[in-house]
CSV table of C-alpha atoms in Angstrom, one decimal:
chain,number,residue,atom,x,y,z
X,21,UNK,CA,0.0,0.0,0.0
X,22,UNK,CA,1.6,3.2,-1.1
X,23,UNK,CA,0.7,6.7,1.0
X,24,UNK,CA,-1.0,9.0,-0.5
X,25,UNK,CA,-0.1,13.0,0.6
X,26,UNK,CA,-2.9,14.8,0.9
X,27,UNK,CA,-2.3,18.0,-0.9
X,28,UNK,CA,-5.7,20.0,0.6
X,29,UNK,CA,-4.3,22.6,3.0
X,30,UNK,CA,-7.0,22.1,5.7
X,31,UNK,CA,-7.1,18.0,6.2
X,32,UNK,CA,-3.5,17.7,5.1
X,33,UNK,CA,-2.8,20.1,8.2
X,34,UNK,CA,-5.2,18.1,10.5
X,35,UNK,CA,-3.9,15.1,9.3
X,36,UNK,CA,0.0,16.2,10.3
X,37,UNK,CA,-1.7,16.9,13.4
X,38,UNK,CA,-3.2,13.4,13.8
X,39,UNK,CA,0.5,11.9,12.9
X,40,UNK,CA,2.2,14.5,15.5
X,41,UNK,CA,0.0,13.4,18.2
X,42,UNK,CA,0.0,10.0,17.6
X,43,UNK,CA,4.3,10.4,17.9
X,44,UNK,CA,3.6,12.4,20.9
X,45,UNK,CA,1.6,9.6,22.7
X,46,UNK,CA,3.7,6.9,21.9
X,47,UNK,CA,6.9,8.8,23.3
X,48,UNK,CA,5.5,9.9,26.6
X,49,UNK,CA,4.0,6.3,27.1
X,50,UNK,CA,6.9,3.4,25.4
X,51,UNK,CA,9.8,5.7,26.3
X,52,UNK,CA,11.1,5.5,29.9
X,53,UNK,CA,13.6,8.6,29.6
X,54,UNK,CA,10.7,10.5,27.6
X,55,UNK,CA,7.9,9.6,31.0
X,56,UNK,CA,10.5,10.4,33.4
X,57,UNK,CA,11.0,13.9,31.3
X,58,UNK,CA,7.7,14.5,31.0
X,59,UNK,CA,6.8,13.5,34.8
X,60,UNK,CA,9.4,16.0,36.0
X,61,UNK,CA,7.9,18.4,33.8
X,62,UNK,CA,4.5,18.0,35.2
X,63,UNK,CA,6.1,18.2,39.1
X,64,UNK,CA,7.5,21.7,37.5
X,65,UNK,CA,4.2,22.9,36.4
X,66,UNK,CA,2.9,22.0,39.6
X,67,UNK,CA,5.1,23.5,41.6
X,68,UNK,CA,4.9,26.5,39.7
X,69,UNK,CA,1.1,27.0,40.3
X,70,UNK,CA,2.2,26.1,44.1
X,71,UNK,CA,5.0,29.0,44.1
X,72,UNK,CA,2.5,31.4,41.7
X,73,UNK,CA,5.5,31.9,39.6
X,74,UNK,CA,4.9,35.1,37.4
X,75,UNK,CA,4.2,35.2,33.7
X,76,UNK,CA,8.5,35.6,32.6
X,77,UNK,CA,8.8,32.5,35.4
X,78,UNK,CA,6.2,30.4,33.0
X,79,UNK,CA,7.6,32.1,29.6
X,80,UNK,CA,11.1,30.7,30.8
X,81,UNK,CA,9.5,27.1,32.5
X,82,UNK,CA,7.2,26.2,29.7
X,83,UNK,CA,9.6,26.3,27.5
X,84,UNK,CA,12.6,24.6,29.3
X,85,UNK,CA,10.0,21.9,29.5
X,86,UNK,CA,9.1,22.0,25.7
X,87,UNK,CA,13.0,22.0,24.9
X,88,UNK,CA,13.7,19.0,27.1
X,89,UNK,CA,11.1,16.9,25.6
X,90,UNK,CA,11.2,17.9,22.2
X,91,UNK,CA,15.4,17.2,22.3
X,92,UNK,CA,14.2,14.2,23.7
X,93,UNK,CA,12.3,12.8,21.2
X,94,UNK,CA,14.2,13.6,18.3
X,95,UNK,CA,17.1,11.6,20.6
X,96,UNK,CA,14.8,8.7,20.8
X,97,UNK,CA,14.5,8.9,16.7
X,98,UNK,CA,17.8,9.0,16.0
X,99,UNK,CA,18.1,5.9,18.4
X,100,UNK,CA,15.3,3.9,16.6
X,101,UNK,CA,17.2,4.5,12.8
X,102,UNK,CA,20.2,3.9,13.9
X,103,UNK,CA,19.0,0.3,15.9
X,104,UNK,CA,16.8,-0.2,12.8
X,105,UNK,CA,20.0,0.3,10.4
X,106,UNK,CA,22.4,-1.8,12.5
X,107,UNK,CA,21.1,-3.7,15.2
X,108,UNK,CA,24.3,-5.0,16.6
X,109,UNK,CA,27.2,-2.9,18.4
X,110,UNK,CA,28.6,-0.2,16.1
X,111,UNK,CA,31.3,1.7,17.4
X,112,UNK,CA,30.3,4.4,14.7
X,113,UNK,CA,26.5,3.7,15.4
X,114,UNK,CA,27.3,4.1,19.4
X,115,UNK,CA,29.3,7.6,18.3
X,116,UNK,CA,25.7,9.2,17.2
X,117,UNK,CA,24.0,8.1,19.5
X,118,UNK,CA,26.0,9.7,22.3
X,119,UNK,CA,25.7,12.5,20.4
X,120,UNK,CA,22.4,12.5,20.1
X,121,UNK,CA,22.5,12.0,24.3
X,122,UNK,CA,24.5,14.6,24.7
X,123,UNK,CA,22.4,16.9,23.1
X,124,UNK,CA,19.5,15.6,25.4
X,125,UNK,CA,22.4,16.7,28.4
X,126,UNK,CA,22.3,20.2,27.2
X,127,UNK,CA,18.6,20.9,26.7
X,128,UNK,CA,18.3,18.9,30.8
X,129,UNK,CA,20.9,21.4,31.9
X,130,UNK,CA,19.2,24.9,30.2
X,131,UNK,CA,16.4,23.2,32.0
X,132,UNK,CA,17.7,22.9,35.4
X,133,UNK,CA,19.7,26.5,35.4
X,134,UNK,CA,16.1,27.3,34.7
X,135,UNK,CA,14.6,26.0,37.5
X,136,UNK,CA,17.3,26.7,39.8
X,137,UNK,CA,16.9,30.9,38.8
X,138,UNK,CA,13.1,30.5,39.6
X,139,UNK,CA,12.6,28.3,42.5
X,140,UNK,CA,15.6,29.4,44.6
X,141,UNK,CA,14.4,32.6,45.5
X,142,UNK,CA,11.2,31.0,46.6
X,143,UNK,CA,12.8,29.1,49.2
């Protein structure tokens, strides 16, 4: 069966949404490094309703959260090609993939600066 794009602006768009949330769902409930992300990123939003953060505090939170677990996700992609393209040990293979973690590193570490400068004058 071959896909068909569908080249109509409106159901083409609600279809990409369809597809996006689909991806979404699957990452936040197959991925253990994606619910952890996402569970500490609900914990956040809690905490900033408990602390009434200001609007710049949520600006700055929201999308900490939203760069963590996007990173994330395209991390877990690059890990599914390159298992699907050589599912053995690659020392080459291994090389992007710690890339790809390390990128996950930096978004995590934006993310807790973040924090850090928002909840530490609270306490």
């Amino acid at each position: 069966m071959e896909f068909q794009k569908d080249n109509r602006f409106v159901s083409g768009r609600l279809k990409s949404v369809t597809f996006a949330y689909k991806g979404a769902f699957k990452l936040i409930t197959t991925e253990h490094s994606v619910m952890t992300q996402f569970s500490i990123g609900i914990l956040m939003t809690i905490a900033g309703f408990y602390f009434n953060i200001t609007a710049t505090e949520w600006l700055f939170q929201v999308f900490a959260i939203g760069l963590v677990m996007s990173v994330e996700g395209l991390n877990t992609a690059v890990e599914k090609i390159a298992d699907f393209i050589h599912p053995g040990y690659h020392e080459r293979i291994g090389f992007i993939k710690d890339i790809a973690a390390g990128a996950v590193f930096f978004a995590a570490l934006t993310a807790i600066i973040i924090g850090l400068i928002i909840y530490i004058p609270k306490f």
